[in-house]
PDB file of C-alpha atoms and ligand atoms in Angstrom:
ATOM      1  CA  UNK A 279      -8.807  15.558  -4.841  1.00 80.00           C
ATOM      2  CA  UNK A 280      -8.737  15.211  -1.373  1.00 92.00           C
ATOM      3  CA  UNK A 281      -8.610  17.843   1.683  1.00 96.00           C
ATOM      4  CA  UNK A 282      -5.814  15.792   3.320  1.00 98.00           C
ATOM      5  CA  UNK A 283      -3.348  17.225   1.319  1.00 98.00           C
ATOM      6  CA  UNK A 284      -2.800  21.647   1.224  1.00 98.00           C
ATOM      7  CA  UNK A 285      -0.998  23.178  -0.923  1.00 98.00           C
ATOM      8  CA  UNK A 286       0.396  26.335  -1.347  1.00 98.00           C
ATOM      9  CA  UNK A 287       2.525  28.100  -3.654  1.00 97.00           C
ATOM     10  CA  UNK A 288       4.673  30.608  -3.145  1.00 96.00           C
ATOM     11  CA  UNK A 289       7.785  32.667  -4.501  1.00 97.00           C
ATOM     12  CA  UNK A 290       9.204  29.813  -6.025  1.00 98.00           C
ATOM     13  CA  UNK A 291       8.151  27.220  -3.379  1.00 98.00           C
ATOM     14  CA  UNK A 292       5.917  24.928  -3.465  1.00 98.00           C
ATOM     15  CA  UNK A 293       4.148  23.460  -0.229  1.00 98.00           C
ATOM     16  CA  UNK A 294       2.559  20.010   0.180  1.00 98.00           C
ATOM     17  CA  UNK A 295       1.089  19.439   3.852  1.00 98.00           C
ATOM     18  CA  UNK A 296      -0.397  16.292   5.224  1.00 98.00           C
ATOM     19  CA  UNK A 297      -3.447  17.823   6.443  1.00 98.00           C
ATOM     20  CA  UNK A 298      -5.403  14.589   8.712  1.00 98.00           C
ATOM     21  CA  UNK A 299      -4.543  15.532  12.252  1.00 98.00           C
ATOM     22  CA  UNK A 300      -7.397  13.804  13.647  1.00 98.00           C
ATOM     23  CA  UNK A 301      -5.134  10.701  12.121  1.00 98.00           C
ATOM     24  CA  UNK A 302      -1.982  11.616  12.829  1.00 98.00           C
ATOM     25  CA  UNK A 303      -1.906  12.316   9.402  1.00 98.00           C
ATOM     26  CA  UNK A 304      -2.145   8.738   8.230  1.00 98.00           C
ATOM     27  CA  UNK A 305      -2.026   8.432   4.108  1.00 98.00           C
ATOM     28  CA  UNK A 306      -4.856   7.347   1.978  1.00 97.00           C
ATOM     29  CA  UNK A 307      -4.965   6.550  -1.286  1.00 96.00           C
ATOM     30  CA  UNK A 308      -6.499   9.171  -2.083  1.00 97.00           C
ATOM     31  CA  UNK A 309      -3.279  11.580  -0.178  1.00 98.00           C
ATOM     32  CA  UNK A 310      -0.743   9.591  -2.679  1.00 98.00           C
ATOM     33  CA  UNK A 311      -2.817  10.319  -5.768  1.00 98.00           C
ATOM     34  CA  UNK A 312      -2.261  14.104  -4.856  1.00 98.00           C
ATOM     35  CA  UNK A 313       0.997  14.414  -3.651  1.00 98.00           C
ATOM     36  CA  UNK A 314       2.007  12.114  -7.043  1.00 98.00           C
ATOM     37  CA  UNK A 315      -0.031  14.391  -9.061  1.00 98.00           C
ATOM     38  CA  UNK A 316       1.946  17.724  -7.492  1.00 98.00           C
ATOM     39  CA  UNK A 317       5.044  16.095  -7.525  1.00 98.00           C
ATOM     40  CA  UNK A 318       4.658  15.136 -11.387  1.00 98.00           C
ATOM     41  CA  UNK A 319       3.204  18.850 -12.034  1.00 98.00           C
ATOM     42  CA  UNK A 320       5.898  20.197 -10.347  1.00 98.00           C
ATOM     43  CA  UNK A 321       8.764  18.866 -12.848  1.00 97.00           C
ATOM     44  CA  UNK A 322       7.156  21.284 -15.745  1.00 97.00           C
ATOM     45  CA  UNK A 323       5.982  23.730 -13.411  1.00 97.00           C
ATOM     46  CA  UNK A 324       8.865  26.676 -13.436  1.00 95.00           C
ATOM     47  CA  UNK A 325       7.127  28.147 -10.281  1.00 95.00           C
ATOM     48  CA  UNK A 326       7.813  24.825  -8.406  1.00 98.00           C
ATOM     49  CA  UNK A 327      11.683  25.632  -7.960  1.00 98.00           C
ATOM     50  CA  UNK A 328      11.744  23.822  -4.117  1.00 98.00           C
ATOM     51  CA  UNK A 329       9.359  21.282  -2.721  1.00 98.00           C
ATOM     52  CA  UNK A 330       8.655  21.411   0.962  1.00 98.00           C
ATOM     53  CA  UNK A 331       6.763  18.463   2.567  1.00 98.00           C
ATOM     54  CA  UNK A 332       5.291  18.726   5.981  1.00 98.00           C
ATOM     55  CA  UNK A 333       2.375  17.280   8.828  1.00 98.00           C
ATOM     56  CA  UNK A 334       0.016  19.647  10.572  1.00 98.00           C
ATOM     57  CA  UNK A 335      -0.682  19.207  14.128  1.00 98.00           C
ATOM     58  CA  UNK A 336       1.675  16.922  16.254  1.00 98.00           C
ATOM     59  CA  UNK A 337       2.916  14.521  14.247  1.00 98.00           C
ATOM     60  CA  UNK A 338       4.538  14.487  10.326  1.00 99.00           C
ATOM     61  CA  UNK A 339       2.266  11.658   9.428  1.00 98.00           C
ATOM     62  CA  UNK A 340       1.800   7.961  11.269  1.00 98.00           C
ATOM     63  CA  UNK A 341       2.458   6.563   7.929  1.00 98.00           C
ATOM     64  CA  UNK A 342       0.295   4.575   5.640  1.00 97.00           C
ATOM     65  CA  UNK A 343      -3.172   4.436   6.474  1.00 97.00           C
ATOM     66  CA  UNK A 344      -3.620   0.644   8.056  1.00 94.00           C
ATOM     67  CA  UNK A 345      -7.528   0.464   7.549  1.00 93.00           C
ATOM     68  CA  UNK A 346      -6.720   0.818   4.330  1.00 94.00           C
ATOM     69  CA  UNK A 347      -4.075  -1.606   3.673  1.00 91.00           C
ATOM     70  CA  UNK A 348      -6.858  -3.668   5.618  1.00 89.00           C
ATOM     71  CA  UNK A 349      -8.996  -2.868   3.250  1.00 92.00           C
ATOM     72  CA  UNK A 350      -6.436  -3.977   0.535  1.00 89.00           C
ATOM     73  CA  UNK A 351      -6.161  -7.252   2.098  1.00 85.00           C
ATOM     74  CA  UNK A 352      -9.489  -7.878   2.445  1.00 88.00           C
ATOM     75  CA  UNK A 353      -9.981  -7.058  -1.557  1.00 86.00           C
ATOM     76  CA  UNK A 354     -12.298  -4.053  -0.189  1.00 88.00           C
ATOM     77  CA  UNK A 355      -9.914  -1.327  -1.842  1.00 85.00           C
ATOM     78  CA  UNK A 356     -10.305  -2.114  -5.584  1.00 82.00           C
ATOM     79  CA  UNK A 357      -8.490   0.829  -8.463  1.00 84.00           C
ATOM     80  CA  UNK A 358      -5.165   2.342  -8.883  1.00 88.00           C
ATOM     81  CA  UNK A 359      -2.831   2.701  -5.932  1.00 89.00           C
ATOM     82  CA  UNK A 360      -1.574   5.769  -5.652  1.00 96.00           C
ATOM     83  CA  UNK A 361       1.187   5.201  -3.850  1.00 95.00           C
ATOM     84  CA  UNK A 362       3.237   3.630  -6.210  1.00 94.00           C
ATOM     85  CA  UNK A 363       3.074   7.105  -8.200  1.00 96.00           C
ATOM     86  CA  UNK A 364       4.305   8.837  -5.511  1.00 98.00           C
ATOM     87  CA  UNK A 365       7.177   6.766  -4.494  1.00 97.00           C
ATOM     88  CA  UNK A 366       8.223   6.728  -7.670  1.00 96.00           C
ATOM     89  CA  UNK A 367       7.471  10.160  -8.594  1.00 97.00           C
ATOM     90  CA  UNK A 368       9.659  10.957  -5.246  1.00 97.00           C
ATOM     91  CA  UNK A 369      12.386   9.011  -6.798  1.00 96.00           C
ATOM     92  CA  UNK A 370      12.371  11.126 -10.178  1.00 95.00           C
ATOM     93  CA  UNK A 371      12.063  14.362  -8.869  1.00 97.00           C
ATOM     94  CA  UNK A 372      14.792  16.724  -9.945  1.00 96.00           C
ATOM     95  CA  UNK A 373      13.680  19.350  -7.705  1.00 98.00           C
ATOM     96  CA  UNK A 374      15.521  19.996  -4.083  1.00 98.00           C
ATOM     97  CA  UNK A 375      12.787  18.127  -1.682  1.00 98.00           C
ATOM     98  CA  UNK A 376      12.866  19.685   1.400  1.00 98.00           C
ATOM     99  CA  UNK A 377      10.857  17.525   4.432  1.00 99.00           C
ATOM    100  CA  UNK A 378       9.945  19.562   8.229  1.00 99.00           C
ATOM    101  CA  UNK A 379       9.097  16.538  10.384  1.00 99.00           C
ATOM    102  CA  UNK A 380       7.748  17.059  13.538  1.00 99.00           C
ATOM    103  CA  UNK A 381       7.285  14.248  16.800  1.00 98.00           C
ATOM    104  CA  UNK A 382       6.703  10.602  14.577  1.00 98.00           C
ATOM    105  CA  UNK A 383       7.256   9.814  11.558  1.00 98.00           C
ATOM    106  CA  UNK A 384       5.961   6.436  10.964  1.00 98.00           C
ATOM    107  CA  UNK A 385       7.118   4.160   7.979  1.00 98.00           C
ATOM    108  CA  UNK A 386       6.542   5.736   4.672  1.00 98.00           C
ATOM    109  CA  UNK A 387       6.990   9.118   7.092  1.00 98.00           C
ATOM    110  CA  UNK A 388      10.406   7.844   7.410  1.00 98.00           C
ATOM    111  CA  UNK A 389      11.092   5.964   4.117  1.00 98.00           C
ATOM    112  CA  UNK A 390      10.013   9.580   2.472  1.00 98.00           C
ATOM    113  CA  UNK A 391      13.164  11.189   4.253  1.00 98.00           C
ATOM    114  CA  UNK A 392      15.334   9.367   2.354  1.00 98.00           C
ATOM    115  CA  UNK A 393      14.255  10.886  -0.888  1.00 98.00           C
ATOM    116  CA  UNK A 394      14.322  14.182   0.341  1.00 98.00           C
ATOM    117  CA  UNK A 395      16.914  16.637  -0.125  1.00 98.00           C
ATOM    118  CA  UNK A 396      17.605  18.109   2.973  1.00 98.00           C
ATOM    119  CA  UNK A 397      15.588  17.367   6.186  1.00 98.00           C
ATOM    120  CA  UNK A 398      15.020  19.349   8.787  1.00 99.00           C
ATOM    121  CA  UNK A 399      13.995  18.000  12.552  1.00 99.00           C
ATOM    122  CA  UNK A 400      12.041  19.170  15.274  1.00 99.00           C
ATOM    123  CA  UNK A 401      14.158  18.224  18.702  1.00 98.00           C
ATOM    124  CA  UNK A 402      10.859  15.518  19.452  1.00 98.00           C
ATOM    125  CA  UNK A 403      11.283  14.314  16.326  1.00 98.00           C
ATOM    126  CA  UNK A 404      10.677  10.089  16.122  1.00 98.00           C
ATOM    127  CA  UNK A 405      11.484   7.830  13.252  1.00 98.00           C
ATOM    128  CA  UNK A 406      10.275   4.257  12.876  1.00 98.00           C
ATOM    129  CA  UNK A 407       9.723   1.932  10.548  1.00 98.00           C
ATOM    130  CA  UNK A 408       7.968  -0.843  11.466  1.00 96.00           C
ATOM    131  CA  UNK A 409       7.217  -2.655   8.598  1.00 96.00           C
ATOM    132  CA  UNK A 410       8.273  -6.231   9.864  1.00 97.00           C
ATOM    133  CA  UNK A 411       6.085  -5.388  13.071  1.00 95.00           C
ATOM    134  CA  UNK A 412       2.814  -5.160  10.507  1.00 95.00           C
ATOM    135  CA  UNK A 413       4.092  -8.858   8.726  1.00 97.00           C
ATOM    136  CA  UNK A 414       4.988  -6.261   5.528  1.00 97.00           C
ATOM    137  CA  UNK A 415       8.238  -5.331   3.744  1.00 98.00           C
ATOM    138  CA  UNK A 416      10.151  -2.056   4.040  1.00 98.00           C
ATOM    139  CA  UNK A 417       8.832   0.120   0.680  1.00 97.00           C
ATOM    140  CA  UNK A 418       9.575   3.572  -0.949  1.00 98.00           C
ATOM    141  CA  UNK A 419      13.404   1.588  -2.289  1.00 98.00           C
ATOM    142  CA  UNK A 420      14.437   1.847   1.436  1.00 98.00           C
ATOM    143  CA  UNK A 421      16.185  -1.166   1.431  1.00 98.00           C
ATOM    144  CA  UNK A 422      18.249  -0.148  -0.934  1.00 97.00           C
ATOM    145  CA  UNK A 423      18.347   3.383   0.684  1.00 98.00           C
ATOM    146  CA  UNK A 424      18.368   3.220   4.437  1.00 98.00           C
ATOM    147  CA  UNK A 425      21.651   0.624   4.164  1.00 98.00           C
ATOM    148  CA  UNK A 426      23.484   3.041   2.125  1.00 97.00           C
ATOM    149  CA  UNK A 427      23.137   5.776   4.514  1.00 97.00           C
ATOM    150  CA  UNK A 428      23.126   4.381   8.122  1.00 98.00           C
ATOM    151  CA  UNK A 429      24.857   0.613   7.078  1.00 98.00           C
ATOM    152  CA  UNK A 430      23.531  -2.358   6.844  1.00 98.00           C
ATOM    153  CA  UNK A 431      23.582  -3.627  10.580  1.00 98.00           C
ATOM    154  CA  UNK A 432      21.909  -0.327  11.916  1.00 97.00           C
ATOM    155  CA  UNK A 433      19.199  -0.671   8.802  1.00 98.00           C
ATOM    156  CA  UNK A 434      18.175  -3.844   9.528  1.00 98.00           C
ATOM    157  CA  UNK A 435      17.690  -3.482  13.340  1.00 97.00           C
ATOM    158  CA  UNK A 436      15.747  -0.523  12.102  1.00 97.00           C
ATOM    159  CA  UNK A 437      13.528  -2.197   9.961  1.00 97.00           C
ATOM    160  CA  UNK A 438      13.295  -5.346  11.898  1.00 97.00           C
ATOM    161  CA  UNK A 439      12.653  -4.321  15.835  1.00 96.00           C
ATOM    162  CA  UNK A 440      10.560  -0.883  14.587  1.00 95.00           C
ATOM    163  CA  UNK A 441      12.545   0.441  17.076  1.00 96.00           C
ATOM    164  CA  UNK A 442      12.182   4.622  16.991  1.00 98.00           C
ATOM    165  CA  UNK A 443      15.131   6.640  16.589  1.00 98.00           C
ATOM    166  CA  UNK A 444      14.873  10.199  17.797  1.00 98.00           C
ATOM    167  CA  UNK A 445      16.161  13.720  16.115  1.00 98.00           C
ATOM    168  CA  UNK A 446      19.785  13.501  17.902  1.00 98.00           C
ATOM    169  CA  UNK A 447      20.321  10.007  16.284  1.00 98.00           C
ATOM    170  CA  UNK A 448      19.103  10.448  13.127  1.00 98.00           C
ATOM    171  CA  UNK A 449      21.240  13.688  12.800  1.00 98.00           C
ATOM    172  CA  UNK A 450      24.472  11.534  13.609  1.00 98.00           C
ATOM    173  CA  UNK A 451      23.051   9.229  11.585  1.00 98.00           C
ATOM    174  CA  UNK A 452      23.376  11.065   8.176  1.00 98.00           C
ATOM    175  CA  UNK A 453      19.013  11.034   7.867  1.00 98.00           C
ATOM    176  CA  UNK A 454      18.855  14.640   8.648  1.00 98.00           C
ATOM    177  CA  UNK A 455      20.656  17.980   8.315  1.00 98.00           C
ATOM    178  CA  UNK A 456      19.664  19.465  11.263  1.00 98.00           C
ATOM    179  CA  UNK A 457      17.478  19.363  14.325  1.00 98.00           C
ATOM    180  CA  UNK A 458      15.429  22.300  15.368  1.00 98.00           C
ATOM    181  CA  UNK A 459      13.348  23.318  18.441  1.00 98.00           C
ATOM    182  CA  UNK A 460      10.162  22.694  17.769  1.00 98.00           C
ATOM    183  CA  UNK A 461       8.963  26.427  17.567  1.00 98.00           C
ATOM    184  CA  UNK A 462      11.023  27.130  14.529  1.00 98.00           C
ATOM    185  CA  UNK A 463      10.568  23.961  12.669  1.00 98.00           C
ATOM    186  CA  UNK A 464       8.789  26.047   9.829  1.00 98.00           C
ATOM    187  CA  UNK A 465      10.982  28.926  10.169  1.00 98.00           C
ATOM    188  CA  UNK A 466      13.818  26.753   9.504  1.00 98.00           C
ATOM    189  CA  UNK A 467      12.253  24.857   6.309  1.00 98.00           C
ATOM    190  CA  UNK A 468      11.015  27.891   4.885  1.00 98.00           C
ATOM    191  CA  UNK A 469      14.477  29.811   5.334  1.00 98.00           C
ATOM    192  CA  UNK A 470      16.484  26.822   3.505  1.00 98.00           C
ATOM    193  CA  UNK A 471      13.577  26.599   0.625  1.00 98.00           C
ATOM    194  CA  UNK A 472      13.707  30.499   0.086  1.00 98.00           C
ATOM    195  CA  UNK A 473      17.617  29.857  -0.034  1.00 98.00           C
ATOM    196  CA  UNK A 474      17.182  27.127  -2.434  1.00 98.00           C
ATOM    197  CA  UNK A 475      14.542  28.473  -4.930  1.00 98.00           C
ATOM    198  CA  UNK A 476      16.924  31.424  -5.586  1.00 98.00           C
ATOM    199  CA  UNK A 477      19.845  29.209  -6.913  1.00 98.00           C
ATOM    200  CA  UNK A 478      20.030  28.172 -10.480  1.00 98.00           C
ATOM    201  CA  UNK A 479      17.504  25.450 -11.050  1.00 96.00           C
ATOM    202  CA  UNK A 480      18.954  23.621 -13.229  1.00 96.00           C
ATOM    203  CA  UNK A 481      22.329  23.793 -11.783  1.00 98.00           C
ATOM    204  CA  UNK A 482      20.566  21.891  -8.880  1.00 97.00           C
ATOM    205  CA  UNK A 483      19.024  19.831 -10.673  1.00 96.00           C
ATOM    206  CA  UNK A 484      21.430  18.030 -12.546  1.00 96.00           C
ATOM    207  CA  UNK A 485      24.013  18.136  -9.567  1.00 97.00           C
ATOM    208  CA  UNK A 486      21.081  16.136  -7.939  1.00 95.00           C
ATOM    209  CA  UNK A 487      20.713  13.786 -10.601  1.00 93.00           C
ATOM    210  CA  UNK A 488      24.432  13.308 -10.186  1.00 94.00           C
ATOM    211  CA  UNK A 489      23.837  12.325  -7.095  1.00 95.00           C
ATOM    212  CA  UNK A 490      21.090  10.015  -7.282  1.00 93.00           C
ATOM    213  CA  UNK A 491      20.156   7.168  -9.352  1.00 90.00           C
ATOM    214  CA  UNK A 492      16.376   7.187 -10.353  1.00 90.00           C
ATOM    215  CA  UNK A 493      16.953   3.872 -12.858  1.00 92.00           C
ATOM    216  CA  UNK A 494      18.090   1.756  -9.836  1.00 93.00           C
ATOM    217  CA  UNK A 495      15.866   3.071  -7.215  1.00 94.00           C
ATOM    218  CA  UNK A 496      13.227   2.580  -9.208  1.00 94.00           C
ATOM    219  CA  UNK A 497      13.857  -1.259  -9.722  1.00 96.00           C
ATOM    220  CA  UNK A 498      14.095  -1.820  -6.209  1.00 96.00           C
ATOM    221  CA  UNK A 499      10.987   0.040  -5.184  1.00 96.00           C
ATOM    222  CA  UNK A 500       8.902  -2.496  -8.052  1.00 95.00           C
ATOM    223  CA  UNK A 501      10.400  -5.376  -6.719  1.00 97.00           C
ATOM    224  CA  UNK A 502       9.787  -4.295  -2.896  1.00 97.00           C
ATOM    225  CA  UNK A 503       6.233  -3.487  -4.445  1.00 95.00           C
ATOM    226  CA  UNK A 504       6.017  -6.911  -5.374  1.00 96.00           C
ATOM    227  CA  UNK A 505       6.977  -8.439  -2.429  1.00 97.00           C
ATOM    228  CA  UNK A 506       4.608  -6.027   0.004  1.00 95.00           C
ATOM    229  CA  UNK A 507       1.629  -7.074  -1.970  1.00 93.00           C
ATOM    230  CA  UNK A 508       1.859 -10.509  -1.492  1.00 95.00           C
ATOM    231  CA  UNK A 509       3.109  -9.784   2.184  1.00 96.00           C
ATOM    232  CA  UNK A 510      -0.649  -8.122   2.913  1.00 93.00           C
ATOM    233  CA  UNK A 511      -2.646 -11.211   2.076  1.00 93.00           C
ATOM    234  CA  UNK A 512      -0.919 -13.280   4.219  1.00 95.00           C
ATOM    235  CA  UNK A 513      -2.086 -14.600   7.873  1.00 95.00           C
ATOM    236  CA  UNK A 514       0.951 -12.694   9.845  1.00 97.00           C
ATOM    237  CA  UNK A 515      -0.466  -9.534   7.867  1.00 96.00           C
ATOM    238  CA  UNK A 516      -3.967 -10.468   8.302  1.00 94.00           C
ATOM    239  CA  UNK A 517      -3.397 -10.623  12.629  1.00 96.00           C
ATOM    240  CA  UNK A 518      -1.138  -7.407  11.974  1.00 96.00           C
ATOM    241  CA  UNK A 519      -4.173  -5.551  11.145  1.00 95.00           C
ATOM    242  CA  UNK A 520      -6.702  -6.993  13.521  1.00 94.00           C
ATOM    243  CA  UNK A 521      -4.619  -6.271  16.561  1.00 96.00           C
ATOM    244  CA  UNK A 522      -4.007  -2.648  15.037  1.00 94.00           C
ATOM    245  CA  UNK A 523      -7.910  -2.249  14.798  1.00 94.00           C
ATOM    246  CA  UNK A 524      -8.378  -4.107  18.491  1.00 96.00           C
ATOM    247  CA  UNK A 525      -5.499  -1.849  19.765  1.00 95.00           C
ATOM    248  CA  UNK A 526      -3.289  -5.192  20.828  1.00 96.00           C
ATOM    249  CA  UNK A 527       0.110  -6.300  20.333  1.00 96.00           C
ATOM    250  CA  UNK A 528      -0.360  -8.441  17.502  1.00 96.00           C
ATOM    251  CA  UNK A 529       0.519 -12.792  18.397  1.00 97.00           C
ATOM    252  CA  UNK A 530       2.887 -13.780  15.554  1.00 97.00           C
ATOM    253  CA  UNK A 531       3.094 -17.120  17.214  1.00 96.00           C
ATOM    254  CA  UNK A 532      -0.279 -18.068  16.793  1.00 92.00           C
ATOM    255  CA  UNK A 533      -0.222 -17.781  12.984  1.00 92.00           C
ATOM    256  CA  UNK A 534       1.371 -21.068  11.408  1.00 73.00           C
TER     257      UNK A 534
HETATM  258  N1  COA B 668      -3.613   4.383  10.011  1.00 60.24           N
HETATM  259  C1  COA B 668      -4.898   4.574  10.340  1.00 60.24           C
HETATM  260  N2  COA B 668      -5.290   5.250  11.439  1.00 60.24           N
HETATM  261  C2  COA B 668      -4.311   5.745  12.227  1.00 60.24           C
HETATM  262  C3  COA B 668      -2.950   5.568  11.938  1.00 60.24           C
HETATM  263  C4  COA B 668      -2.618   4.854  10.769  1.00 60.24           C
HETATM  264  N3  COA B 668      -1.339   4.675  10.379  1.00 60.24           N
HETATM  265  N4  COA B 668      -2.224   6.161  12.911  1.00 60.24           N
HETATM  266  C5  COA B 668      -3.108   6.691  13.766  1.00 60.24           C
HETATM  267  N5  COA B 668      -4.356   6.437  13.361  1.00 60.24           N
HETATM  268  C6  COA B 668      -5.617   6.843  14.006  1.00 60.24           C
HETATM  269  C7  COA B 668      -5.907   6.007  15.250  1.00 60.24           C
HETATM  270  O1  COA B 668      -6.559   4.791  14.905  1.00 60.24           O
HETATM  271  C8  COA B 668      -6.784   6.957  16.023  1.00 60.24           C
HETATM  272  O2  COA B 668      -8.070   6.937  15.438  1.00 60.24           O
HETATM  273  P1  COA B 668      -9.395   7.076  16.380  1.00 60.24           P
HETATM  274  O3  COA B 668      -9.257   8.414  17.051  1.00 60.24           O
HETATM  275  O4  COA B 668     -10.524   7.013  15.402  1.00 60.24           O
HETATM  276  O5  COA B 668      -9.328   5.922  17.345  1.00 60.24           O
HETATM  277  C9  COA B 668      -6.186   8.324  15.715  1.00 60.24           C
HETATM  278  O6  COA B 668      -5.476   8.170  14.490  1.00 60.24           O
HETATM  279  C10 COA B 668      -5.214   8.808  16.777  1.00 60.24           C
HETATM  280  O7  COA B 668      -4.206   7.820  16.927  1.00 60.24           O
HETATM  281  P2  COA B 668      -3.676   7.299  18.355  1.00 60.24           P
HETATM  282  O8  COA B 668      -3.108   5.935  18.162  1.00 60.24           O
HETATM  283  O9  COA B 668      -4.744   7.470  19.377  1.00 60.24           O
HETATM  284  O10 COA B 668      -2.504   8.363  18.620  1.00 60.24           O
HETATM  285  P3  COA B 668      -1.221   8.160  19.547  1.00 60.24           P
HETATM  286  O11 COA B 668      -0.579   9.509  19.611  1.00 60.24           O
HETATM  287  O12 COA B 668      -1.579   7.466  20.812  1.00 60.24           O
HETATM  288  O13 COA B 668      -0.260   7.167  18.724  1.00 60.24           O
HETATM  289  C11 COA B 668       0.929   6.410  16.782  1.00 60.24           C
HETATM  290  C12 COA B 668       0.271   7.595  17.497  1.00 60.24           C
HETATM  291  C13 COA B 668       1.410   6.899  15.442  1.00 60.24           C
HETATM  292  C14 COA B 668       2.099   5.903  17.632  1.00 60.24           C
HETATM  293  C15 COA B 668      -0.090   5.260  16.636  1.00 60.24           C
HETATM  294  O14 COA B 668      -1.305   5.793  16.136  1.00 60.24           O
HETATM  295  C16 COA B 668       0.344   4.190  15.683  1.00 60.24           C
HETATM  296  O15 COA B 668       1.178   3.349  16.030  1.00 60.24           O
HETATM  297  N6  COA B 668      -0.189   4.192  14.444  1.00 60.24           N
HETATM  298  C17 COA B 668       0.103   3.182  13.463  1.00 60.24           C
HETATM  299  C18 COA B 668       1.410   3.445  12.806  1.00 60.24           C
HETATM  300  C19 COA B 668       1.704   2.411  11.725  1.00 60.24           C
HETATM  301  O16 COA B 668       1.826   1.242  11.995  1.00 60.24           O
HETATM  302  N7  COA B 668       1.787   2.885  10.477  1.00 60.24           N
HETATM  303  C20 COA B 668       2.046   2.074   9.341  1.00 60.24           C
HETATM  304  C21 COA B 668       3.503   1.918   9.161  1.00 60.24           C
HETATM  305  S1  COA B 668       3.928   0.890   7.788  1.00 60.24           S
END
């Protein structure tokens, strides 16, 4: 258990929030094992009808926690990684995921969106994903996902420059459904999950396994697994995480 991660229950609703302001709600391990653990529960739990994911205080979450994939590299973090559960268990879920992002949403912060349902946007909303800037590889079957929706060209500059996009583009875009001021962010969410979790469950759930496809996601996101665990022991990754800790732009050039 951690106290990163609330949740709340509610007429049919169930609430994860990414409770480490103080980090810009940056994931840990420890985050993942929850939020795979509720999102698991949630598939036999007939009071989980709609999922809503959300960030307390500025931000929706800066993404993975760096330390920690630090840590990884450095063979410091040793056990399970969570956050294989959880992208997978994101990619299984049959119930509507609903996400209420607020200012950045950094990497997995974006990758996540792409799993959700419907996504709603706070006008200084900010997605990135700068995977390539950290020497890593896009995750959470985003390159299989973020192609599909915006095209390849626009994907790749995404995932490549780290670039952010903000709320107005990403609505165009096809990311999100609709972009919010700020003050009724929650409102919003909450009003489309209350709409949701009275609708025939299973109805929605099997129109969105119509939609999706869980069996070729989840192929993609083990061999983009692969590939991003090699990519953090390697020197680019390795000068990635040192300039992140010394607050510099990293020197790719230097590394041979
Ligand atoms: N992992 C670990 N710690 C993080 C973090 C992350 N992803 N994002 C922010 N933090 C920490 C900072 O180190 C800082 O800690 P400190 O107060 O102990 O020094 C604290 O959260 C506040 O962050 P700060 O950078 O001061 O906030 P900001 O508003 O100026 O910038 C971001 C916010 C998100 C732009 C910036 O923190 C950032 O770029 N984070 C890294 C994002 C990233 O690369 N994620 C991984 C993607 S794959």
């Amino acid at each position: 258990m951690t106290e990163h991660i609330k949740i709340e229950r509610n007429d049919g609703i169930l609430t994860l929030t990414f409770a480490r302001p103080d980090k810009k709600n940056a994931l840990t391990n420890a985050m993942y094992g929850v939020l795979a653990d509720s999102l698991v529960a949630a598939e036999t739990d007939p009071a989980a009808r709609v999922i809503v994911m959300r960030g307390e205080g500025d931000m929706f979450t800066s993404g993975n926690d760096v330390g920690e994939f630090a840590a990884i590299a450095a063979g410091a973090l040793q056990g399970e990684r969570h956050v294989a559960r959880f992208v997978r268990a994101l990619a299984q879920s049959t119930r509507p995921l609903i996400a209420a992002v607020q200012g950045r949403a950094v990497g997995i912060g974006t990758t996540m969106l792409l799993h959700c349902d419907l996504v709603v946007l706070a006008d200084n909303a900010q997605l990135s994903t700068p995977f390539v800037n950290l020497a890593l590889v896009p995750e959470a079957g985003s390159t299989l996902l973020m192609p599909m929706r915006i095209g390849h060209a626009r994907a790749f500059e995404m995932f490549a420059l780290g670039d952010t996009m903000d709320a107005q583009a990403a609505l165009n875009l096809g990311i999100a459904n609709r972009v919010v001021p700020l003050d009724r962010l929650h409102a919003e969410a909450a009003q489309i999950a209350a709409r949701l979790a009275k609708l025939p469950a299973g109805s929605l759930a099997a129109t969105k396994q119509l939609m999706r496809n869980p069996a070729a996601l989840t192929a993609q996101i083990d061999a983009e697994s692969e590939r991003f665990a090699a990519r953090l022991n390697t020197a680019e990754a390795r000068e990635a995480f040192m300039a992140f800790a010394e607050r510099r732009q990293p020197d790719f050039m230097k590394v041979a």
